[in-house]
Coordinates of C-alpha atoms and ligand atoms in Angstrom, one line a residue:
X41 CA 0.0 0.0 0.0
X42 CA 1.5 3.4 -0.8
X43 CA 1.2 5.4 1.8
X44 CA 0.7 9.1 2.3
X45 CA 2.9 10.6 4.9
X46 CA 4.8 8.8 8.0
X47 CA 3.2 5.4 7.0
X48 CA -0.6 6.6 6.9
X49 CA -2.7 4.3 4.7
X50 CA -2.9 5.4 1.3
X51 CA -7.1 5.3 1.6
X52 CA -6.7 8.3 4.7
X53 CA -8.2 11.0 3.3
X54 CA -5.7 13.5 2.7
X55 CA -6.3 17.5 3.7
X56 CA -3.4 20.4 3.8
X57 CA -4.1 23.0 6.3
X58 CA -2.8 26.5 5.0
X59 CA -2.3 28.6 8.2
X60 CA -0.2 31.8 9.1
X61 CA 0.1 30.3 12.8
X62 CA 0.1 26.7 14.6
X63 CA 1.2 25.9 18.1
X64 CA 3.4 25.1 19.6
X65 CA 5.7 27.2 16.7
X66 CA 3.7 30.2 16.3
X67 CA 0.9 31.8 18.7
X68 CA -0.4 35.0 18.9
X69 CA -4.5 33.7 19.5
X70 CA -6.4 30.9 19.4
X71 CA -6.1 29.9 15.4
X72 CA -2.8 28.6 16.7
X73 CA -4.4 26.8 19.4
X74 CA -6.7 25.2 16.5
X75 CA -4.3 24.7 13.9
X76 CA -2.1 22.8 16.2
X77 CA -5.0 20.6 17.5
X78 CA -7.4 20.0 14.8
X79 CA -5.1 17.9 12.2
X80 CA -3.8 15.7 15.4
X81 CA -7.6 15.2 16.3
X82 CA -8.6 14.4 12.6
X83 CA -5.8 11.5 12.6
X84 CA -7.9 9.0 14.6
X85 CA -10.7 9.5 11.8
X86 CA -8.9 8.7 8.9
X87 CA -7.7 12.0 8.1
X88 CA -4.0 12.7 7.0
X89 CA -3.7 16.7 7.9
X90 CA -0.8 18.0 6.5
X91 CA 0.0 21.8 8.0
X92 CA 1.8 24.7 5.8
X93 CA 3.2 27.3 7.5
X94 CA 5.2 30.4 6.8
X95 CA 8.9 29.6 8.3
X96 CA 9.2 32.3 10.6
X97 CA 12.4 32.8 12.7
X98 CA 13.1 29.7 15.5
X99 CA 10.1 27.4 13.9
X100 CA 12.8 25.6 11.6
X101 CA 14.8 24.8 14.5
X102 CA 11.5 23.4 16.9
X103 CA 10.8 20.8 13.8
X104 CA 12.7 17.5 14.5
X105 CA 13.6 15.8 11.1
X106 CA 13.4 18.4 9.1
X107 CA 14.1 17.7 5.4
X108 CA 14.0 19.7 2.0
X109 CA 11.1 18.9 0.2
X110 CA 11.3 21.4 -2.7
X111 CA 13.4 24.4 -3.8
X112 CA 11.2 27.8 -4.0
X113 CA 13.0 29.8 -6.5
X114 CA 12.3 33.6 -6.8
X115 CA 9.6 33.3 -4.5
X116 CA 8.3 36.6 -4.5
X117 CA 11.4 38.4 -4.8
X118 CA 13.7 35.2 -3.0
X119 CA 14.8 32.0 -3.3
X120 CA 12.8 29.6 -0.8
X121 CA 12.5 26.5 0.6
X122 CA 10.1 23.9 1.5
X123 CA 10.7 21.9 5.0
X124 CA 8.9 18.6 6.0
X125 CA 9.1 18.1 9.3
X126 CA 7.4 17.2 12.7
X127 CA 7.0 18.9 16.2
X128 CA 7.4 17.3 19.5
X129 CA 3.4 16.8 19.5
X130 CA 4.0 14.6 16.2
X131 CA 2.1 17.0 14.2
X132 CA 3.6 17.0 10.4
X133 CA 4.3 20.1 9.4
X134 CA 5.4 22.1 6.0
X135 CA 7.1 25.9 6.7
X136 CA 8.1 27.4 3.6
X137 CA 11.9 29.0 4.7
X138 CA 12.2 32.1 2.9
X139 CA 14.8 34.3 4.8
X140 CA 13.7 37.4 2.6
X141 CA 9.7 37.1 3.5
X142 CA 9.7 35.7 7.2
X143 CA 13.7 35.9 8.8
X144 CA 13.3 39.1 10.8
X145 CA 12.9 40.1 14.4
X146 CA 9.6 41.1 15.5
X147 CA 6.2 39.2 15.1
X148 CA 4.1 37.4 12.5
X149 CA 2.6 40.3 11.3
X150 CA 3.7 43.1 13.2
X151 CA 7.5 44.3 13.6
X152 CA 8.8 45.6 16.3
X153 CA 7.4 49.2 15.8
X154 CA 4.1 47.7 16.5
X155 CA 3.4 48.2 12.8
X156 CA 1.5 45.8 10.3
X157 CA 4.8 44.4 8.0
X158 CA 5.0 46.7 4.5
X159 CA 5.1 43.8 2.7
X160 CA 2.1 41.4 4.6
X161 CA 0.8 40.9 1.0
X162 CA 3.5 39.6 -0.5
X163 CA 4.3 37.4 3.1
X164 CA 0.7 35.5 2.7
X165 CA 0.9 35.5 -1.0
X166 CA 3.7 33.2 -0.7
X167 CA 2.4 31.2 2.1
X168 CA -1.3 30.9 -0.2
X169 CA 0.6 30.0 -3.4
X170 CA 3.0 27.3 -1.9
X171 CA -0.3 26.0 -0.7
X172 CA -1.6 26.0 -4.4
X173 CA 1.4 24.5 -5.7
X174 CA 0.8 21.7 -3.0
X175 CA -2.3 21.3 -3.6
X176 CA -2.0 20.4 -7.2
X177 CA 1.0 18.0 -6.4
X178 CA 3.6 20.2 -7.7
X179 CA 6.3 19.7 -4.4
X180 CA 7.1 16.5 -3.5
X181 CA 5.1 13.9 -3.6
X182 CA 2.1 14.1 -1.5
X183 CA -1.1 15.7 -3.1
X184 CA -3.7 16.9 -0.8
X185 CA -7.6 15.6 -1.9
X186 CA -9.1 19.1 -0.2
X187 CA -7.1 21.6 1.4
X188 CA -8.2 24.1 4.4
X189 CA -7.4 27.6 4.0
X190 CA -7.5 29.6 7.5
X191 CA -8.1 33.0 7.8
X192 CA -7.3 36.0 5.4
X193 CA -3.7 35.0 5.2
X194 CA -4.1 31.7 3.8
X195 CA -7.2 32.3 1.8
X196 CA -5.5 33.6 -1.4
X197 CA -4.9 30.0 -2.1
X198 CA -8.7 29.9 -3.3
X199 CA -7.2 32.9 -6.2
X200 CA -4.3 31.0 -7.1
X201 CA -6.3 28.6 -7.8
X202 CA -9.2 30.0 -9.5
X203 CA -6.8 31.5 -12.2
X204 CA -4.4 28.6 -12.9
X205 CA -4.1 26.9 -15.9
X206 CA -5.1 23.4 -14.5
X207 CA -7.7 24.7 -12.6
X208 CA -9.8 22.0 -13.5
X209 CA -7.9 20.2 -11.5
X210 CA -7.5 21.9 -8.2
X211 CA -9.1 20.0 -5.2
X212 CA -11.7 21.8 -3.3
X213 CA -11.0 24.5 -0.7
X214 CA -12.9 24.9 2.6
X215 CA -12.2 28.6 4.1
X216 CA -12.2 28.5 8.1
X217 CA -13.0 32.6 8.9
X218 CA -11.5 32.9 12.6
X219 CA -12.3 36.6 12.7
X220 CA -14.0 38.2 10.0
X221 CA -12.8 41.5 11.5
X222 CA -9.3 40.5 9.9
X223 CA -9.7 41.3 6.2
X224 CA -6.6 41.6 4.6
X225 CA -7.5 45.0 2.5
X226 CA -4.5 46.6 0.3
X227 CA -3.9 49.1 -2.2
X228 CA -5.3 48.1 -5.2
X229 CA -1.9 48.0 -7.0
X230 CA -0.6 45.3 -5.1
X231 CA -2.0 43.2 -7.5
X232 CA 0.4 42.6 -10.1
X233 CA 2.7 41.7 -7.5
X234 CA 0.6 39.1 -6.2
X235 CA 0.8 37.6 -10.1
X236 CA -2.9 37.3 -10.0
X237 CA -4.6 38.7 -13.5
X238 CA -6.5 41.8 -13.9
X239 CA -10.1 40.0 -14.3
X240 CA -9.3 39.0 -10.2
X241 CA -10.1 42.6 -9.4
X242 CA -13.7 42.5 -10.0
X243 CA -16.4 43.5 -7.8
X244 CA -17.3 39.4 -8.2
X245 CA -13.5 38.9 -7.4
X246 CA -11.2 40.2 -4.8
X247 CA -12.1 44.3 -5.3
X248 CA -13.9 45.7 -2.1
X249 CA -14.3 49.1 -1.8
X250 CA -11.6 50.3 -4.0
X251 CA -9.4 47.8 -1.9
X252 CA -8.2 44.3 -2.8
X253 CA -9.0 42.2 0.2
X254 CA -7.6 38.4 0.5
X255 CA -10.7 37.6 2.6
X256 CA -12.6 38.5 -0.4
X257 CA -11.1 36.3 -2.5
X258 CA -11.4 33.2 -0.5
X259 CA -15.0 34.3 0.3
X260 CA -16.0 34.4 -3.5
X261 CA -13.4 31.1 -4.3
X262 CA -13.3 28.8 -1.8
X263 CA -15.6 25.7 -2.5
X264 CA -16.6 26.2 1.1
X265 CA -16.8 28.4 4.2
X266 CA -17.0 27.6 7.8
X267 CA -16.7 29.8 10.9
X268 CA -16.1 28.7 14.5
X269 CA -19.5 29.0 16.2
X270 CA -23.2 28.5 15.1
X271 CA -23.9 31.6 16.6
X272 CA -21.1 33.8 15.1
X273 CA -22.3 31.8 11.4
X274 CA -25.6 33.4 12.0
X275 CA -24.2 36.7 13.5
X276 CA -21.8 37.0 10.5
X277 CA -25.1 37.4 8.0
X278 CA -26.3 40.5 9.8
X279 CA -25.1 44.2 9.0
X280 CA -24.1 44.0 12.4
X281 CA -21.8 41.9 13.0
X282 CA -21.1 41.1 8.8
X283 CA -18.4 43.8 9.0
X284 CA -19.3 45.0 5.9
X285 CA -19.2 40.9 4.3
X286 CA -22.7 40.0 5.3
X287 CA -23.9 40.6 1.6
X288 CA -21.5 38.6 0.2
X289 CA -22.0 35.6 2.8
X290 CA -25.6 35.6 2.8
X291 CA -25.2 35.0 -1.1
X292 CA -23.3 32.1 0.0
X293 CA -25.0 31.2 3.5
X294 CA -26.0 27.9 2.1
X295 CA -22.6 27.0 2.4
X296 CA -21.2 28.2 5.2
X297 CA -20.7 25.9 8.2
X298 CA -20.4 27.1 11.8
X299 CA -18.6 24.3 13.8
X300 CA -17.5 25.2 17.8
X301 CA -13.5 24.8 18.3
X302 CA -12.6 22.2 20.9
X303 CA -9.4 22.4 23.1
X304 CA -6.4 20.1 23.0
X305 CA -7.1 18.3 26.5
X306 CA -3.9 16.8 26.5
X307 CA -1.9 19.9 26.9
X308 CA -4.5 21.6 28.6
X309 CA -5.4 18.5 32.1
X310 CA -5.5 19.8 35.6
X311 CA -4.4 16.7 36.4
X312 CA -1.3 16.7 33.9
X313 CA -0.3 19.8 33.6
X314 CA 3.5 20.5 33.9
X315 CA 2.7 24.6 34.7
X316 CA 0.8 24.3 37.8
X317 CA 1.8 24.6 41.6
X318 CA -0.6 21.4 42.1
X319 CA -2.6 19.1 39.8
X320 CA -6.2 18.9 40.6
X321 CA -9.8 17.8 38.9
X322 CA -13.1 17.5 39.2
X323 CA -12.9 14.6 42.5
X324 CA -9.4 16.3 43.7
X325 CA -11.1 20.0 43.5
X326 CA -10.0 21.1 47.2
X327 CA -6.3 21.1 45.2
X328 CA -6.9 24.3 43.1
X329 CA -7.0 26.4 46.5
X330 CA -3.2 25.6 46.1
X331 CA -2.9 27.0 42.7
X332 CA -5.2 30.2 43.8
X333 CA -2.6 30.7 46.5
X334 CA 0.8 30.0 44.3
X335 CA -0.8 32.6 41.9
X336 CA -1.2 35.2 44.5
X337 CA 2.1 34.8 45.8
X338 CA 3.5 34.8 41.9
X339 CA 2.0 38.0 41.4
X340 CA 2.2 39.7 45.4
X341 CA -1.3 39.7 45.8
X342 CA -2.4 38.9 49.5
X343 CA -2.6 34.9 50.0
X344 CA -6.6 35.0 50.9
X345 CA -8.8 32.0 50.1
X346 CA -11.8 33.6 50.5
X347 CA -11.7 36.1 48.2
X348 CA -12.8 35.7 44.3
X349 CA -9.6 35.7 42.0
X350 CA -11.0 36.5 38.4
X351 CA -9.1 36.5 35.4
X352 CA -8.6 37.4 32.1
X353 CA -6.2 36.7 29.5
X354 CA -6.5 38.1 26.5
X355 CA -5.9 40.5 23.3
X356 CA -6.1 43.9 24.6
X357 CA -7.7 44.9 21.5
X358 CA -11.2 46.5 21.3
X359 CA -13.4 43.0 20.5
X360 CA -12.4 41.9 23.8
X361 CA -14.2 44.4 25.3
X362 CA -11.8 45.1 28.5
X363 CA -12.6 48.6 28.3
X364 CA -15.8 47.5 30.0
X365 CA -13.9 45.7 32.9
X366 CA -12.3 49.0 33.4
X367 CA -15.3 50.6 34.3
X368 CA -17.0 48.1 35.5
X369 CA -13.6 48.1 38.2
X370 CA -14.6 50.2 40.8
X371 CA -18.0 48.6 41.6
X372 CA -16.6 45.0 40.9
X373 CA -13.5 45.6 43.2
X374 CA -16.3 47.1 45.9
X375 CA -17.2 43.6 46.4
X376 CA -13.4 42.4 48.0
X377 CA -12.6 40.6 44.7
X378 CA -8.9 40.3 43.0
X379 CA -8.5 40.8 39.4
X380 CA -5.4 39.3 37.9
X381 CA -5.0 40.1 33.7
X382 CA -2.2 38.7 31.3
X383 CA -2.5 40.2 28.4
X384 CA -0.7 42.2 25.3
X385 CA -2.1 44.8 22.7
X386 CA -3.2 48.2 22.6
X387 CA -0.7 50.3 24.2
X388 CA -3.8 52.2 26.4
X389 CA -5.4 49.4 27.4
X390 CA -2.2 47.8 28.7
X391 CA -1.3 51.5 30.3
X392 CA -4.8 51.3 32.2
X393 CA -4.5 48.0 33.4
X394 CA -1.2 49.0 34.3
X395 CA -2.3 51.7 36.4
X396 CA -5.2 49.6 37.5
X397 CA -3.0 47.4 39.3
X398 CA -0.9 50.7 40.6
X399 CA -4.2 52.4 42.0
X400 CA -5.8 48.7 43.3
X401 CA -2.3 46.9 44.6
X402 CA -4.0 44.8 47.0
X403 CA -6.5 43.7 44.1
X404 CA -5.0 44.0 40.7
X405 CA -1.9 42.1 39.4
X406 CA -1.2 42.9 35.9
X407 CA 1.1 40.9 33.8
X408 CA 1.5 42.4 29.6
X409 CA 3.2 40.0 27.6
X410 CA 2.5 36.9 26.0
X411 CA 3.3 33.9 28.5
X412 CA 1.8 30.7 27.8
X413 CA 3.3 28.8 31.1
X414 CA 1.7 31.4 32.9
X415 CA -1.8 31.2 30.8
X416 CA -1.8 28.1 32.4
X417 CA -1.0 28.9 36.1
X418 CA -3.9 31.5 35.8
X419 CA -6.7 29.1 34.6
X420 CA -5.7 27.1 37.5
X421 CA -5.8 29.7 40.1
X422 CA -8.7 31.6 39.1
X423 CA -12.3 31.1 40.1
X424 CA -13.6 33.0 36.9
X425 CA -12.8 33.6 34.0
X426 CA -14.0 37.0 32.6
X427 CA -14.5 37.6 28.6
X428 CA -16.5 40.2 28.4
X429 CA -16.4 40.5 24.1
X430 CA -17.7 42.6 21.7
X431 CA -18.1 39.6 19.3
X432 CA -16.5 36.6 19.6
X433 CA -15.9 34.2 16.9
X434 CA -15.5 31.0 19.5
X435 CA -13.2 31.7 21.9
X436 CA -11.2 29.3 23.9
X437 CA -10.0 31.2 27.3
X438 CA -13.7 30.3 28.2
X439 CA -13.1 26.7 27.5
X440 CA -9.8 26.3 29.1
X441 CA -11.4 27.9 32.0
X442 CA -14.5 25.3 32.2
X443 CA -12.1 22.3 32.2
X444 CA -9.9 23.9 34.6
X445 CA -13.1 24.6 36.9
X446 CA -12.8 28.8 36.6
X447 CA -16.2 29.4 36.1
X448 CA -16.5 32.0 32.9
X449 CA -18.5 35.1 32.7
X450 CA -18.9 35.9 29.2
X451 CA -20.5 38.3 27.2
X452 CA -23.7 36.5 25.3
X453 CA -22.2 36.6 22.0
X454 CA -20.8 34.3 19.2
X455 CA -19.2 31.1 20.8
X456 CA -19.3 32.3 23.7
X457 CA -23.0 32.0 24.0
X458 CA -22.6 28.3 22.3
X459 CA -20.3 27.2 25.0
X460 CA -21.5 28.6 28.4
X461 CA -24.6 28.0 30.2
X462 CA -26.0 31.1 31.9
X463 CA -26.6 30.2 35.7
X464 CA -29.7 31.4 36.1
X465 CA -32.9 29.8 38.5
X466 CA -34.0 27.1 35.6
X467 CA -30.1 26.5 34.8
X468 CA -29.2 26.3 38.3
X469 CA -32.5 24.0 39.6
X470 CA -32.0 22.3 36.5
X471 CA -28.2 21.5 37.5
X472 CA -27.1 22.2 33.8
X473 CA -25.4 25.8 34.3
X474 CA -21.9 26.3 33.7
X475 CA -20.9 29.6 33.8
X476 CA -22.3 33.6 33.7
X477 CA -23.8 35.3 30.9
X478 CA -24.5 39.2 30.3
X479 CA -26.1 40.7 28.0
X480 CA -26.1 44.0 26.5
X481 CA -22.4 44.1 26.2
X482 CA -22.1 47.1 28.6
X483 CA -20.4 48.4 32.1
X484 CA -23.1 47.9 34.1
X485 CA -24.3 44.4 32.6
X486 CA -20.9 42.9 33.2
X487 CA -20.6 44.6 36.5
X488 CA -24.0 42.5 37.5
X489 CA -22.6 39.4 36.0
X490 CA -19.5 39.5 38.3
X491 CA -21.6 40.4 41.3
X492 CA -24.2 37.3 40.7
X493 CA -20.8 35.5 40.2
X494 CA -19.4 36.4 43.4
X495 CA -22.5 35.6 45.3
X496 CA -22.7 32.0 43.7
X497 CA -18.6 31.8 44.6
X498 CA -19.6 32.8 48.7
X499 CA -21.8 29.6 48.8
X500 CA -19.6 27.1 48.5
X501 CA -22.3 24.2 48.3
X502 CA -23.5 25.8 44.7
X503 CA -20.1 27.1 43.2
X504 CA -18.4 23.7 43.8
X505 CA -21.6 22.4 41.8
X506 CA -21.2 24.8 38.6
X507 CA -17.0 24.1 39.1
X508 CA -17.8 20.0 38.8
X509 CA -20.1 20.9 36.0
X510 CA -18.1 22.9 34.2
X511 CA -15.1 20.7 34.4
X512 CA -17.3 17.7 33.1
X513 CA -18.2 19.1 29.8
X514 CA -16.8 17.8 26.7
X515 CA -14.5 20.7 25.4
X516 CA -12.2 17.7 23.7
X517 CA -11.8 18.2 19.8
X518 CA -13.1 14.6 19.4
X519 CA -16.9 15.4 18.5
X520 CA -15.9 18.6 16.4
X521 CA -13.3 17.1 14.7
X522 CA -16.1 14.5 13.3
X523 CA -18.0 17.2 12.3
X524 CA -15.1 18.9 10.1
X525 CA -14.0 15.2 8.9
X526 CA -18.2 14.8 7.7
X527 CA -17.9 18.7 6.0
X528 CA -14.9 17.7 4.1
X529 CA -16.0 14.2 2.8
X530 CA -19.7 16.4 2.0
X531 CA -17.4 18.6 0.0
X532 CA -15.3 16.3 -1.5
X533 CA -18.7 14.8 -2.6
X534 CA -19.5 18.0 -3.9
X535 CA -22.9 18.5 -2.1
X536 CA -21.7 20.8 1.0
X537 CA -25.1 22.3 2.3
Ligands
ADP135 P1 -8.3 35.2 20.0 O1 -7.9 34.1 19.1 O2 -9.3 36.1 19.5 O3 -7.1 35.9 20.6 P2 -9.2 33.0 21.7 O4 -9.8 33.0 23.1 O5 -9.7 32.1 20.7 O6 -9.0 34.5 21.3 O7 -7.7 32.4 21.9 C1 -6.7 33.1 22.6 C2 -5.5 32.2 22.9 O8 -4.4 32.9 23.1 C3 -5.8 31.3 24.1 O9 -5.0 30.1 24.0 C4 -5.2 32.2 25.2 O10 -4.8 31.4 26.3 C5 -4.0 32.8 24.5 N1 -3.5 34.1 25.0 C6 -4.1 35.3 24.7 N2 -3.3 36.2 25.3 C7 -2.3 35.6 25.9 C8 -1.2 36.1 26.7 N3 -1.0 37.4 26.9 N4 -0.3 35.2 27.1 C9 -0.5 33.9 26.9 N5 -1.5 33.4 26.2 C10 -2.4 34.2 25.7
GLC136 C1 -10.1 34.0 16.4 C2 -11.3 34.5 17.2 C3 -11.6 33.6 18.4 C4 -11.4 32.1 18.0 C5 -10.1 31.9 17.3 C6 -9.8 30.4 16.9 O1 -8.9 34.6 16.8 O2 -11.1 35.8 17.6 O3 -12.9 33.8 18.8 O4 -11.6 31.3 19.1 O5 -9.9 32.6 16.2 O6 -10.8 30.0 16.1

């Protein structure tokens, strides 16, 4: 039997995942988190995910046999390479090493002046037409039989496509939209540079607004679209929430899929995991006071155990809606509660919570940078978990903080509202709630979510209920990952609905 990659059985069904980030080489949100746990969750099910990445600086060097699969030359403006390799997870992986695209200090698409990279077209370009080339069996020897474009930057794949010569015989294309608020708009006269033709710049094509956007042109191209909740599918179709797409996806809401992203409950087991001061779960629960203390100690807040710690990490950006936890602060902190927030972004929003924790030192700790051990320490430490979102696609902070029993309090949007039960009287007598909603997404709503919060955490008969709960659900990829593996053989069969 010839097999596909690492000895899979040729008969696996074969799907390339064209991403611009994957844990455990490149995070900077939860498409990582996804990208890194999806294809090793699709394995069981007969599914051979390939992942192709852009090879940004240090993710060579984290791939353990690492071999040339192809020479790149003048790739966009360099000669490349393609790398086959696998991470310490054993998740195959692809990273297209082009020194002149991705070798540079500074972030995936920000440098260190905090500003987008000049040339992010030509950066996801590449990374969408390597994944074109692979997908009609151009490198090496493995050809994908649909391939899975993920967010703006890999969705030029569905152009490249679309305008080859074989095009006939491209495999279909499922675009995942993370966040439809990422669009990937540029000047208009980037387009030669992309080496897409003219007739690509239609108002049918990738032209938006007197912009070419590469969420466009997946949006028009793919053969499919999917999002990340139900809830943010249906959101997405409303001038609301559509961000200026909700035309263009209702044309195509018949096929457009919203599936609810699991977590990777490997890394992520109270009982397992290697970051915490003391493992714990759901029948050794009295062990997470230990972690609630080791966090306050970490970050010299007073060692209390009866006093709410809530968390957040996050994007300080404007979705997440911390603004709101700012002024919700005064009348939340009224209650003795601690606040402790990780967290990078928008250079107020990290000076405010900054100078939260200055004017509040007894109650607010405040850690900006991106920390992933300490991600970890926190869901284990806090009681709740506060994501207070404008929109939210899914969300995973919320899930991490069910199965690490820190109870979230969540805005009632997107997948957020798919993944939390609201503890209110029928929730709580039926014995199903899991966590706080709120809704408008305002101040004083989220201010009353944290109080009703706090009052469930002072009796410690009820809270240790929702905590058990909450660390019982299934958050595991297992039944979501059936779901994508049933989209992609409904595509493959050509009758996605
Ligand atoms: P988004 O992708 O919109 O940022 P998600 O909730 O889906 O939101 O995923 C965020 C992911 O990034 C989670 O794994 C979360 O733990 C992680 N994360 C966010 N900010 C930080 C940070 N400052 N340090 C460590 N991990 C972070
Ligand atoms: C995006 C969204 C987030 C989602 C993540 C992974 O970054 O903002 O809600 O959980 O992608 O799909």
């Amino acid at each position: 039997m010839r097999s596909g990659v690492d000895g899979l059985p040729s008969d696996y069904v074969k799907i390339l995942f064209v991403t611009p980030e994957c844990y455990p080489l490149v995070k900077t949100g939860g498409l990582a988190d996804v990208a890194g746990a999806l294809p090793m969750a699709l394995g069981p099910m007969g599914v051979d995910a390939q992942v192709l990445l852009p090879g940004y600086p240090g993710v060579r060097a984290q791939l353990h046999s690492a071999q040339r699969v192809a020479r790149l030359p003048g790739l966009f403006g360099g000669n490349a390479e393609l790398v086959r390799g696998t991470t310490a997870h054993g998740l195959s992986v692809m990273l297209i090493d082009a020194p002149h695209l991705y070798h540079r200090p500074g972030g995936p698409y920000l440098g260190p002046d905090g500003k987008d990279w000049p040339d992010n077209h030509l950066r996801f370009a590449a990374l969408s037409w390597v994944g074109a080339q692979l997908a009609f069996g151009r490198l090496g020897d493995w050809k994908p039989d649909l391939v899975h474009l993920h967010d703006w930057q890999a969705a030029l794949t569905a152009a490249y496509l679309r305008f080859d010569k074989e095009r006939a015989a491209a495999p279909p294309t499922v675009l995942t939209i993370h966040n439809l608020a990422f669009q990937g708009l540029f000047e208009p006269s980037v387009r030669k540079a992309l080496q897409l033709p003219a007739e690509a710049m239609h108002v049918d094509g990738m032209e938006y607004w007197g912009t070419l956007s590469f969420l466009k042109a997946g949006v028009q191209w793919a053969s499919h679209l999917s999002t990340v909740s139900p809830t943010y599918a249906r959101e997405i179709l409303t001038p609301n929430d559509g961000m200026g797409f909700d035309g263009l996806l209702r044309a195509r809401s018949n096929e457009l899929t919203g599936i609810v992203n699991g977590i990777d409950t490997g890394l992520w087991d109270p009982e397992t995991d290697p970051h915490l001061a003391a493992p714990f779960s759901a029948r050794k629960l009295t062990a997470k006071a230990k972690n609630t203390a080791a966090l306050q100690r970490e970050l010299g807040l007073p060692v209390r155990s009866d006093v709410p710690v809530l968390a957040v990490v996050s994007r300080l950006t404007a979705q997440k809606g911390l603004d709101l936890l700012l002024d919700a602060l005064p009348r939340v902190l009224a209650t003795d509660a601690q606040l402790v927030v990780l967290g990078t972004g928008d250079t107020a929003l990290e000076a405010d919570f900054r100078d939260a924790a200055e004017a509040y030192p007894t109650q607010v700790a405040t850690v900006i940078g991106f920390d992933e051990a300490l991600s970890h320490r926190l869901q284990a430490g806090a009681h709740a978990m506060v994501v207070p979102s404008r929109f939210e696609p899914c969300g995973l902070t919320q899930l991490y903080g069910l199965r690490y029993g820190a109870i979230p309090v969540v805005a009632r949007v997107g997948g957020l509202a798919d993944t939390v039960i609201d503890a209110n009287e029928a929730a709580l007598h039926d014995g199903v709630a899991t966590g706080v909603q709120f809704s408008p997404v305002e101040a004083d709503a989220l201010a009353v979510a944290i109080e009703r919060t706090i009052e469930l955490f002072r009796d410690k008969v009820a809270w240790q209920k929702i905590q058990k709960r909450a660390m019982s659900r299934d958050v595991g990829w297992g039944s979501r990952a059936a779901q994508y593996e049933s989209l992609y053989a409904k595509v493959l069969a050509g009758r996605a609905q």
